[in-house]
Amino acid sequence: MSVKLNEKFLNGFVSSHEVEYLKPFAKVAHDLLISGKGPGNDFHGWVKLPVDYDKEEFARIKVAAEKIKKNANILVVIGIGGSYLGARAAIEFVKSPLYNNLKKDTPDIYFAGNNISTTALTELLSICEGKDIAVNVISKSGTTTEPAVAFRVFKSLLVEKYGEEGAKDRIFVTTDKARGTLKKFSDEAGYETFVVPDDVGGRYSVLTAVGLLPIACAGIDIDALMQGAADAMQAFKTDDADKNDAIRYAILRNALLRKGKNTEILVGYEPYMLMLNEWWKQLYGESEGKDGKGIFPCSVIFSTDLHSLGQYVQDGQRNLFETVISIKNPGAKFVIPDDPANVDGLNFISGKELDYVNKTAMTATLIAHNDGGVPNILLEVEDRSAYSLGYLIYFFEFACAISGYILGVNPFDQPGVEAYKKNMFALLGKPGYEDMKAALEERISGK
Ligand code: PA5
């Protein structure tokens, strides 16, 4: 087991009878998911994905990654939300947040089309000057504004630089199998395409081509990633909450919510977990935040944020709980040097491993936050390998679905995301939105 749930810092916050009361709800939720009969079941494709995936496409992903590695110094990955967060999280977790600065035989990877910032786009274009570029555009719908604008820009850049024919070797499109406009366009243009399966929503798509192609381009072992997820899938087949940590996590979150803990902070003690936190926030926020319900997901990296948000967590409003990820084996070793002058008075830790100090900071914080009235769920993850990450990804996905069903929502839709888009399209003058535009302009002018 690569991920283990530890409840020792929940003592006094959730009683065993509260867990017992929620077990029947969790059993039903598990059955709804495994039987494929739950709400949103047309988006249950991710459940069996770790074993039931398109092997031919998986092989093509590896070939495409090799081609990109050979042809490009820079891979630009264009996508937003579920179409980029998983890949970026995986690359930073397994490789490094400083991946682009590492010595390596794989291309630098930049993410575009996840904002509408002029600065971000122009900076990236300037970084690309004089470099060999490949592009992986990822959009299930093919019409999302942010990635669509970025793809217009990079497609023209590649065609200008390499010609129509040359661009075909450098543009890789991950999109809907048949319906989307991007698929039709790519087939006509001769770009290689990969599929976002119909029954897998964006935030559950990291183990499809959406995540796998960029992840493979970073030199990460995607077989090991899938194996980790497959082993998690096997482990979570049981509906016994005492043997299934994903169910247990879902129960604990719901128990805490029901006693007013409506904000969950995902805590990492490694900067390489920052984007994993972002991926997790989308997964839980978009899955549970609906119908006036949900736990607000936020995140921190400690000890960094102990020096900014630590005060609030210790002492602010008591509606918080934390889920702390501890990486058991840090991989590298670093020993704190001695300072004969002992200027900082820290010679009592000379010769100690830095990770020992990090873990001690974690234990000290867990106890302090408990004392301050903050329940903590501890998730112990074996290491930062692709295998463990695959296991962790599936753990969070599975727990999220169970948790959403216990909460009484459909964890697979996201109706709320459309609201801003409609307003934006109306204000930008999209045909068909004329009445809405007039009404919005009236509101804006305050008439
Ligand atoms: O989870 C989701 O469904 C969203 O975050 C989408 O992934 C995001 O909006 C991008 O959509 P698309 O892939 O259609 O461009």
Short mmCIF file of C-alpha atoms and ligand atoms in Angstrom, two decimals:
data_model
loop_
_atom_site.label_atom_id
_atom_site.label_comp_id
_atom_site.label_asym_id
_atom_site.label_seq_id
_atom_site.Cartn_x
_atom_site.Cartn_y
_atom_site.Cartn_z
CA MET A 1 0.00 0.00 0.00
CA SER A 2 1.57 3.28 -1.11
CA VAL A 3 -0.89 5.49 0.75
CA LYS A 4 -1.91 4.88 4.35
CA LEU A 5 -4.42 6.85 6.35
CA ASN A 6 -3.46 7.61 9.93
CA GLU A 7 -6.13 8.89 12.33
CA LYS A 8 -4.05 9.56 15.41
CA PHE A 9 -4.39 13.33 15.05
CA LEU A 10 -8.18 13.10 14.83
CA ASN A 11 -8.49 11.89 18.40
CA GLY A 12 -11.19 13.80 20.22
CA PHE A 13 -12.53 15.34 17.00
CA VAL A 14 -14.36 12.39 15.43
CA SER A 15 -15.72 9.63 17.66
CA SER A 16 -15.90 6.04 16.54
CA HIS A 17 -19.71 6.07 16.71
CA GLU A 18 -19.77 8.96 14.21
CA VAL A 19 -17.76 6.84 11.79
CA GLU A 20 -20.10 3.89 12.47
CA TYR A 21 -23.16 6.05 11.70
CA LEU A 22 -21.74 6.99 8.30
CA LYS A 23 -20.60 3.52 7.27
CA PRO A 24 -23.98 2.48 5.79
CA PHE A 25 -24.01 5.67 3.68
CA ALA A 26 -20.48 4.89 2.51
CA LYS A 27 -21.50 1.34 1.59
CA VAL A 28 -24.32 2.67 -0.58
CA ALA A 29 -21.95 5.22 -2.13
CA HIS A 30 -19.41 2.49 -2.90
CA ASP A 31 -22.10 0.37 -4.50
CA LEU A 32 -23.37 3.31 -6.57
CA LEU A 33 -19.86 3.80 -7.90
CA ILE A 34 -18.83 0.17 -8.46
CA SER A 35 -22.18 -0.88 -9.97
CA GLY A 36 -22.17 2.17 -12.21
CA LYS A 37 -25.67 3.12 -11.06
CA GLY A 38 -24.86 6.36 -9.22
CA PRO A 39 -25.68 9.90 -10.39
CA GLY A 40 -23.37 11.03 -13.16
CA ASN A 41 -22.65 7.40 -14.14
CA ASP A 42 -22.00 8.44 -17.74
CA PHE A 43 -18.72 9.81 -16.30
CA HIS A 44 -17.62 6.68 -14.44
CA GLY A 45 -15.01 5.73 -17.07
CA TRP A 46 -12.11 6.62 -14.76
CA VAL A 47 -13.10 3.91 -12.24
CA LYS A 48 -11.74 1.04 -14.34
CA LEU A 49 -9.29 3.13 -16.34
CA PRO A 50 -6.10 1.86 -14.63
CA VAL A 51 -6.70 -1.58 -16.16
CA ASP A 52 -9.25 -0.91 -18.85
CA TYR A 53 -7.53 1.59 -21.12
CA ASP A 54 -6.73 1.74 -24.82
CA LYS A 55 -3.42 -0.18 -24.98
CA GLU A 56 -2.85 0.78 -28.62
CA GLU A 57 -3.16 4.45 -27.78
CA PHE A 58 -0.94 3.99 -24.71
CA ALA A 59 1.80 2.64 -27.01
CA ARG A 60 1.26 5.57 -29.39
CA ILE A 61 1.67 7.99 -26.48
CA LYS A 62 5.12 6.53 -25.78
CA VAL A 63 6.10 6.83 -29.45
CA ALA A 64 4.85 10.42 -29.64
CA ALA A 65 6.77 11.28 -26.45
CA GLU A 66 9.98 9.91 -27.97
CA LYS A 67 9.38 11.94 -31.13
CA ILE A 68 8.79 15.11 -29.11
CA LYS A 69 11.94 14.45 -27.05
CA LYS A 70 13.93 14.05 -30.26
CA ASN A 71 12.51 17.05 -32.12
CA ALA A 72 11.90 19.70 -29.48
CA ASN A 73 13.72 21.69 -26.81
CA ILE A 74 10.38 23.00 -25.60
CA LEU A 75 7.01 21.32 -25.32
CA VAL A 76 4.14 23.75 -24.90
CA VAL A 77 1.18 22.05 -23.24
CA ILE A 78 -2.02 23.98 -23.89
CA GLY A 79 -5.04 23.31 -21.68
CA ILE A 80 -6.98 24.53 -18.67
CA GLY A 81 -8.53 22.95 -15.55
CA GLY A 82 -8.67 19.19 -15.83
CA SER A 83 -6.88 19.45 -19.15
CA TYR A 84 -3.58 20.52 -17.57
CA LEU A 85 -3.53 20.34 -13.77
CA GLY A 86 -2.88 16.59 -13.54
CA ALA A 87 0.05 16.61 -15.94
CA ARG A 88 1.65 19.60 -14.27
CA ALA A 89 1.11 18.11 -10.82
CA ALA A 90 2.72 14.82 -11.88
CA ILE A 91 5.74 16.45 -13.50
CA GLU A 92 6.41 18.62 -10.45
CA PHE A 93 5.77 15.78 -7.98
CA VAL A 94 7.91 13.12 -9.62
CA LYS A 95 10.55 15.36 -11.24
CA SER A 96 10.61 18.82 -9.71
CA PRO A 97 8.89 22.22 -9.63
CA LEU A 98 12.23 23.30 -11.14
CA TYR A 99 11.94 20.64 -13.86
CA ASN A 100 12.80 23.11 -16.64
CA ASN A 101 16.03 24.07 -14.88
CA LEU A 102 17.23 20.51 -14.30
CA LYS A 103 19.96 18.88 -16.37
CA LYS A 104 17.99 16.43 -18.49
CA ASP A 105 17.56 14.77 -21.87
CA THR A 106 13.88 15.66 -22.09
CA PRO A 107 12.39 18.94 -23.35
CA ASP A 108 11.49 21.89 -21.15
CA ILE A 109 7.74 21.87 -20.59
CA TYR A 110 5.68 25.06 -20.36
CA PHE A 111 1.96 25.26 -19.77
CA ALA A 112 -0.12 27.75 -21.76
CA GLY A 113 -3.81 28.42 -22.29
CA ASN A 114 -4.63 28.17 -18.58
CA ASN A 115 -5.23 31.91 -18.20
CA ILE A 116 -6.03 34.97 -20.32
CA SER A 117 -2.93 36.89 -19.35
CA THR A 118 -1.17 38.94 -22.02
CA THR A 119 2.00 38.88 -19.93
CA ALA A 120 2.05 35.10 -19.58
CA LEU A 121 1.55 34.55 -23.29
CA THR A 122 4.08 37.10 -24.48
CA GLU A 123 6.69 35.88 -21.99
CA LEU A 124 6.30 32.31 -23.19
CA LEU A 125 6.53 33.39 -26.83
CA SER A 126 9.78 35.14 -26.05
CA ILE A 127 11.14 32.04 -24.24
CA CYS A 128 10.30 30.01 -27.37
CA GLU A 129 12.30 32.29 -29.68
CA GLY A 130 15.11 30.38 -31.40
CA LYS A 131 14.03 27.07 -29.81
CA ASP A 132 12.60 23.96 -31.41
CA ILE A 133 9.03 23.66 -30.24
CA ALA A 134 6.34 21.01 -30.09
CA VAL A 135 2.77 21.62 -28.95
CA ASN A 136 0.28 19.37 -27.20
CA VAL A 137 -3.12 21.04 -27.15
CA ILE A 138 -5.57 19.37 -24.78
CA SER A 139 -9.23 20.30 -24.89
CA LYS A 140 -12.12 17.89 -24.71
CA SER A 141 -14.59 20.41 -26.11
CA GLY A 142 -12.09 22.13 -28.37
CA THR A 143 -13.87 25.41 -27.78
CA THR A 144 -12.69 26.53 -24.34
CA THR A 145 -11.61 30.15 -24.77
CA GLU A 146 -8.28 30.10 -22.90
CA PRO A 147 -6.67 27.11 -24.66
CA ALA A 148 -8.32 27.94 -27.99
CA VAL A 149 -6.70 31.39 -28.04
CA ALA A 150 -3.29 29.95 -27.07
CA PHE A 151 -3.59 27.23 -29.73
CA ARG A 152 -4.34 29.83 -32.42
CA VAL A 153 -1.11 31.58 -31.46
CA PHE A 154 1.17 28.52 -31.25
CA LYS A 155 -0.31 26.84 -34.32
CA SER A 156 0.50 29.91 -36.43
CA LEU A 157 3.95 30.09 -34.86
CA LEU A 158 4.71 26.48 -35.75
CA VAL A 159 3.32 26.78 -39.27
CA GLU A 160 5.35 29.94 -39.81
CA LYS A 161 8.51 28.31 -38.44
CA TYR A 162 8.26 24.80 -39.89
CA GLY A 163 5.71 25.13 -42.72
CA GLU A 164 2.38 23.26 -42.90
CA GLU A 165 4.15 19.89 -43.35
CA GLY A 166 6.73 20.44 -40.62
CA ALA A 167 4.04 21.55 -38.17
CA LYS A 168 2.29 18.21 -38.60
CA ASP A 169 5.21 16.50 -36.88
CA ARG A 170 5.08 18.89 -33.95
CA ILE A 171 1.41 19.40 -33.14
CA PHE A 172 -0.30 16.76 -31.00
CA VAL A 173 -3.97 17.12 -30.21
CA THR A 174 -5.79 15.49 -27.29
CA THR A 175 -9.52 15.90 -27.65
CA ASP A 176 -12.92 14.31 -27.89
CA LYS A 177 -13.00 11.14 -30.01
CA ALA A 178 -15.46 12.31 -32.61
CA ARG A 179 -17.79 15.14 -31.68
CA GLY A 180 -15.45 18.06 -31.01
CA THR A 181 -14.51 20.60 -33.63
CA LEU A 182 -10.83 20.12 -32.76
CA LYS A 183 -10.89 16.46 -33.84
CA LYS A 184 -12.33 17.29 -37.26
CA PHE A 185 -9.90 20.16 -37.73
CA SER A 186 -6.89 18.03 -36.65
CA ASP A 187 -7.80 15.16 -38.96
CA GLU A 188 -8.04 17.59 -41.86
CA ALA A 189 -4.75 19.26 -40.91
CA GLY A 190 -3.00 15.90 -40.43
CA TYR A 191 -2.15 16.31 -36.73
CA GLU A 192 -1.79 13.22 -34.56
CA THR A 193 -4.70 12.95 -32.15
CA PHE A 194 -5.29 11.31 -28.79
CA VAL A 195 -8.59 10.74 -27.06
CA VAL A 196 -10.26 12.21 -24.00
CA PRO A 197 -12.74 9.37 -23.40
CA ASP A 198 -16.43 10.38 -23.43
CA ASP A 199 -16.99 8.86 -20.01
CA VAL A 200 -14.08 10.58 -18.23
CA GLY A 201 -14.53 14.17 -17.03
CA GLY A 202 -11.65 16.66 -17.14
CA ARG A 203 -10.74 16.51 -13.45
CA TYR A 204 -10.62 12.68 -13.54
CA SER A 205 -8.61 12.54 -16.77
CA VAL A 206 -4.96 12.59 -15.67
CA LEU A 207 -4.54 8.87 -16.38
CA THR A 208 -5.78 9.25 -19.97
CA ALA A 209 -3.77 10.79 -22.83
CA VAL A 210 -4.63 14.17 -21.26
CA GLY A 211 -2.03 13.61 -18.57
CA LEU A 212 -0.03 10.74 -19.95
CA LEU A 213 1.49 12.40 -23.03
CA PRO A 214 3.03 15.42 -21.23
CA ILE A 215 4.00 13.18 -18.31
CA ALA A 216 5.78 10.74 -20.65
CA CYS A 217 7.53 13.67 -22.37
CA ALA A 218 9.04 14.59 -18.99
CA GLY A 219 10.63 11.13 -18.88
CA ILE A 220 8.29 9.76 -16.21
CA ASP A 221 7.51 6.03 -16.26
CA ILE A 222 3.81 5.96 -17.24
CA ASP A 223 3.65 2.16 -16.85
CA ALA A 224 4.57 2.57 -13.18
CA LEU A 225 2.03 5.40 -12.81
CA MET A 226 -0.75 3.18 -14.19
CA GLN A 227 0.39 0.23 -12.07
CA GLY A 228 0.13 2.34 -8.91
CA ALA A 229 -3.41 3.34 -9.88
CA ALA A 230 -4.29 -0.28 -10.78
CA ASP A 231 -3.11 -1.49 -7.36
CA ALA A 232 -5.16 1.23 -5.67
CA MET A 233 -8.18 0.22 -7.73
CA GLN A 234 -7.76 -3.36 -6.52
CA ALA A 235 -7.35 -2.22 -2.89
CA PHE A 236 -10.52 -0.11 -2.98
CA LYS A 237 -12.80 -2.86 -4.33
CA THR A 238 -13.91 -3.75 -0.81
CA ASP A 239 -16.78 -1.76 0.66
CA ASP A 240 -15.49 -2.42 4.18
CA ALA A 241 -14.52 0.99 5.56
CA ASP A 242 -12.10 -0.66 7.99
CA LYS A 243 -10.11 -2.08 5.09
CA ASN A 244 -10.52 0.71 2.55
CA ASP A 245 -8.69 3.97 3.34
CA ALA A 246 -10.40 5.84 0.49
CA ILE A 247 -13.82 5.11 2.02
CA ARG A 248 -12.45 5.98 5.43
CA TYR A 249 -11.16 9.36 4.20
CA ALA A 250 -14.58 10.07 2.63
CA ILE A 251 -16.35 9.20 5.89
CA LEU A 252 -14.04 11.31 8.03
CA ARG A 253 -14.43 14.37 5.79
CA ASN A 254 -18.21 14.08 5.93
CA ALA A 255 -18.19 13.54 9.69
CA LEU A 256 -16.09 16.68 10.11
CA LEU A 257 -18.31 18.69 7.75
CA ARG A 258 -21.38 17.75 9.74
CA LYS A 259 -19.85 19.32 12.84
CA GLY A 260 -19.04 22.62 11.16
CA LYS A 261 -15.60 21.89 9.71
CA ASN A 262 -16.47 23.15 6.24
CA THR A 263 -12.95 24.05 5.06
CA GLU A 264 -10.31 21.43 4.29
CA ILE A 265 -6.67 22.41 3.93
CA LEU A 266 -4.48 19.99 2.00
CA VAL A 267 -1.03 20.25 3.52
CA GLY A 268 2.25 19.27 1.92
CA TYR A 269 5.71 19.65 3.39
CA GLU A 270 7.45 19.61 0.01
CA PRO A 271 7.35 22.38 -2.61
CA TYR A 272 6.98 19.67 -5.27
CA MET A 273 3.44 19.14 -3.96
CA LEU A 274 2.20 22.62 -4.80
CA MET A 275 0.63 21.66 -8.12
CA LEU A 276 -0.69 18.39 -6.70
CA ASN A 277 -2.55 20.60 -4.23
CA GLU A 278 -3.96 22.59 -7.17
CA TRP A 279 -5.07 19.39 -8.93
CA TRP A 280 -6.72 18.16 -5.71
CA LYS A 281 -8.51 21.51 -5.24
CA GLN A 282 -10.15 21.21 -8.65
CA LEU A 283 -11.05 17.57 -8.06
CA TYR A 284 -12.78 18.20 -4.75
CA GLY A 285 -14.04 21.73 -5.39
CA GLU A 286 -15.69 20.95 -8.71
CA SER A 287 -16.98 17.57 -7.56
CA GLU A 288 -18.54 18.59 -4.24
CA GLY A 289 -19.20 22.33 -4.39
CA LYS A 290 -22.79 22.39 -5.67
CA ASP A 291 -26.42 22.55 -4.57
CA GLY A 292 -25.33 24.91 -1.79
CA LYS A 293 -23.14 22.18 -0.27
CA GLY A 294 -19.51 21.12 -0.11
CA ILE A 295 -16.27 21.42 1.80
CA PHE A 296 -14.18 24.37 0.62
CA PRO A 297 -10.81 22.94 -0.52
CA CYS A 298 -7.71 25.01 0.00
CA SER A 299 -4.05 24.18 0.38
CA VAL A 300 -0.72 25.12 1.87
CA ILE A 301 2.90 24.10 1.68
CA PHE A 302 4.47 23.95 5.13
CA SER A 303 6.77 24.94 6.67
CA THR A 304 6.73 27.84 4.12
CA ASP A 305 3.13 28.81 4.84
CA LEU A 306 3.47 28.36 8.59
CA HIS A 307 5.13 31.75 8.31
CA SER A 308 2.11 33.26 6.55
CA LEU A 309 -1.06 31.27 7.24
CA GLY A 310 0.15 29.42 10.34
CA GLN A 311 -1.35 32.05 12.66
CA TYR A 312 -4.82 31.66 11.13
CA VAL A 313 -4.76 27.88 11.21
CA GLN A 314 -3.61 27.89 14.85
CA ASP A 315 -5.89 30.61 16.10
CA GLY A 316 -8.47 31.83 13.58
CA GLN A 317 -12.04 30.69 12.91
CA ARG A 318 -12.45 27.04 13.98
CA ASN A 319 -14.16 25.78 10.82
CA LEU A 320 -10.98 24.10 9.49
CA PHE A 321 -9.56 20.66 9.24
CA GLU A 322 -6.30 19.61 7.62
CA THR A 323 -5.34 16.63 5.49
CA VAL A 324 -1.59 16.30 5.74
CA ILE A 325 0.46 14.38 3.18
CA SER A 326 3.69 13.00 4.56
CA ILE A 327 6.20 11.51 2.13
CA LYS A 328 7.91 8.75 4.11
CA ASN A 329 11.02 8.35 1.98
CA PRO A 330 12.38 11.69 0.73
CA GLY A 331 14.79 10.07 -1.75
CA ALA A 332 17.75 12.40 -1.48
CA LYS A 333 19.70 12.88 1.75
CA PHE A 334 21.02 16.16 3.06
CA VAL A 335 22.87 16.63 6.32
CA ILE A 336 22.82 19.97 8.15
CA PRO A 337 26.37 21.32 8.42
CA ASP A 338 27.99 22.32 11.69
CA ASP A 339 28.85 25.97 12.28
CA PRO A 340 31.72 26.30 14.77
CA ALA A 341 30.61 29.89 15.53
CA ASN A 342 27.02 28.68 16.14
CA VAL A 343 25.81 32.15 15.10
CA ASP A 344 22.17 31.01 14.84
CA GLY A 345 22.30 28.83 17.96
CA LEU A 346 21.25 25.82 15.90
CA ASN A 347 24.22 23.52 16.46
CA PHE A 348 21.90 21.13 18.31
CA ILE A 349 20.71 20.03 14.84
CA SER A 350 24.17 19.90 13.22
CA GLY A 351 24.69 16.53 11.58
CA LYS A 352 20.97 15.76 11.51
CA GLU A 353 19.26 15.02 8.20
CA LEU A 354 17.21 17.90 6.83
CA ASP A 355 14.27 15.55 6.26
CA TYR A 356 14.34 14.60 9.95
CA VAL A 357 13.94 18.30 10.78
CA ASN A 358 11.13 18.63 8.21
CA LYS A 359 9.31 15.63 9.69
CA THR A 360 9.81 17.01 13.20
CA ALA A 361 8.32 20.32 12.06
CA MET A 362 5.36 18.31 10.78
CA THR A 363 4.85 16.41 14.05
CA ALA A 364 5.20 19.61 16.06
CA THR A 365 2.64 21.33 13.82
CA LEU A 366 0.17 18.44 13.93
CA ILE A 367 0.19 18.57 17.74
CA ALA A 368 0.02 22.38 17.86
CA HIS A 369 -2.90 22.50 15.43
CA ASN A 370 -4.69 19.74 17.37
CA ASP A 371 -4.21 21.81 20.52
CA GLY A 372 -5.59 24.81 18.64
CA GLY A 373 -8.76 22.86 17.76
CA VAL A 374 -7.90 21.74 14.22
CA PRO A 375 -8.51 18.06 13.38
CA ASN A 376 -5.83 16.48 11.17
CA ILE A 377 -6.09 13.52 8.83
CA LEU A 378 -2.64 12.16 8.04
CA LEU A 379 -1.91 10.47 4.72
CA GLU A 380 1.40 8.65 4.66
CA VAL A 381 2.73 8.23 1.13
CA GLU A 382 5.64 5.88 0.53
CA ASP A 383 7.74 8.10 -1.75
CA ARG A 384 7.50 10.46 -4.74
CA SER A 385 7.78 7.71 -7.37
CA ALA A 386 5.47 7.48 -10.38
CA TYR A 387 4.02 4.32 -8.82
CA SER A 388 3.12 6.02 -5.52
CA LEU A 389 1.71 9.02 -7.37
CA GLY A 390 -0.53 6.75 -9.46
CA TYR A 391 -1.77 5.17 -6.24
CA LEU A 392 -2.35 8.59 -4.62
CA ILE A 393 -4.19 9.96 -7.67
CA TYR A 394 -6.58 7.03 -7.67
CA PHE A 395 -6.97 7.25 -3.89
CA PHE A 396 -8.10 10.87 -4.14
CA GLU A 397 -10.36 10.25 -7.15
CA PHE A 398 -12.07 7.27 -5.54
CA ALA A 399 -12.47 8.98 -2.16
CA CYS A 400 -13.85 12.08 -3.88
CA ALA A 401 -16.57 10.12 -5.66
CA ILE A 402 -17.57 8.29 -2.44
CA SER A 403 -17.47 11.52 -0.46
CA GLY A 404 -19.65 13.31 -3.03
CA TYR A 405 -22.24 10.53 -2.95
CA ILE A 406 -22.31 10.59 0.88
CA LEU A 407 -22.80 14.36 0.64
CA GLY A 408 -25.72 13.84 -1.73
CA VAL A 409 -24.35 15.52 -4.86
CA ASN A 410 -23.44 14.35 -8.35
CA PRO A 411 -19.60 14.41 -8.14
CA PHE A 412 -19.25 14.31 -11.93
CA ASP A 413 -20.96 17.43 -13.21
CA GLN A 414 -19.95 21.09 -12.99
CA PRO A 415 -22.97 23.22 -13.94
CA GLY A 416 -21.60 26.24 -12.05
CA VAL A 417 -18.58 26.61 -14.33
CA GLU A 418 -20.81 27.85 -17.17
CA ALA A 419 -22.04 31.01 -15.40
CA TYR A 420 -18.95 33.15 -15.96
CA LYS A 421 -18.50 31.83 -19.48
CA LYS A 422 -22.00 32.90 -20.54
CA ASN A 423 -21.49 36.39 -19.09
CA MET A 424 -18.09 36.68 -20.73
CA PHE A 425 -19.34 35.55 -24.13
CA ALA A 426 -22.26 38.00 -23.92
CA LEU A 427 -20.00 40.90 -22.96
CA LEU A 428 -17.53 39.99 -25.70
CA GLY A 429 -20.35 40.07 -28.26
CA LYS A 430 -20.70 36.39 -29.18
CA PRO A 431 -23.55 36.00 -31.69
CA GLY A 432 -26.74 34.75 -30.04
CA TYR A 433 -26.04 36.48 -26.72
CA GLU A 434 -27.38 39.95 -27.69
CA ASP A 435 -30.19 40.15 -25.09
CA MET A 436 -27.94 38.95 -22.32
CA LYS A 437 -25.31 41.51 -23.31
CA ALA A 438 -27.84 44.35 -23.05
CA ALA A 439 -29.04 43.15 -19.63
CA LEU A 440 -25.48 42.80 -18.31
CA GLU A 441 -24.46 46.21 -19.60
CA GLU A 442 -27.41 47.72 -17.81
CA ARG A 443 -26.30 46.07 -14.56
CA ILE A 444 -22.75 47.23 -15.05
CA SER A 445 -23.75 50.82 -15.70
CA GLY A 446 -25.94 50.68 -12.56
CA LYS A 447 -29.11 51.87 -14.32
O1 PA5 B 1 -12.92 19.30 -15.20
C1 PA5 B 1 -13.39 19.91 -16.14
O2 PA5 B 1 -14.33 19.46 -16.80
C2 PA5 B 1 -12.83 21.25 -16.56
O3 PA5 B 1 -11.82 21.68 -15.74
C3 PA5 B 1 -12.29 21.15 -17.96
O4 PA5 B 1 -11.25 20.21 -17.98
C4 PA5 B 1 -11.80 22.50 -18.44
O5 PA5 B 1 -12.84 23.43 -18.38
C5 PA5 B 1 -11.27 22.41 -19.84
O6 PA5 B 1 -12.26 21.97 -20.72
P1 PA5 B 1 -11.86 21.46 -22.15
O7 PA5 B 1 -10.98 20.27 -21.97
O8 PA5 B 1 -13.15 21.13 -22.83
O9 PA5 B 1 -11.13 22.59 -22.85
#
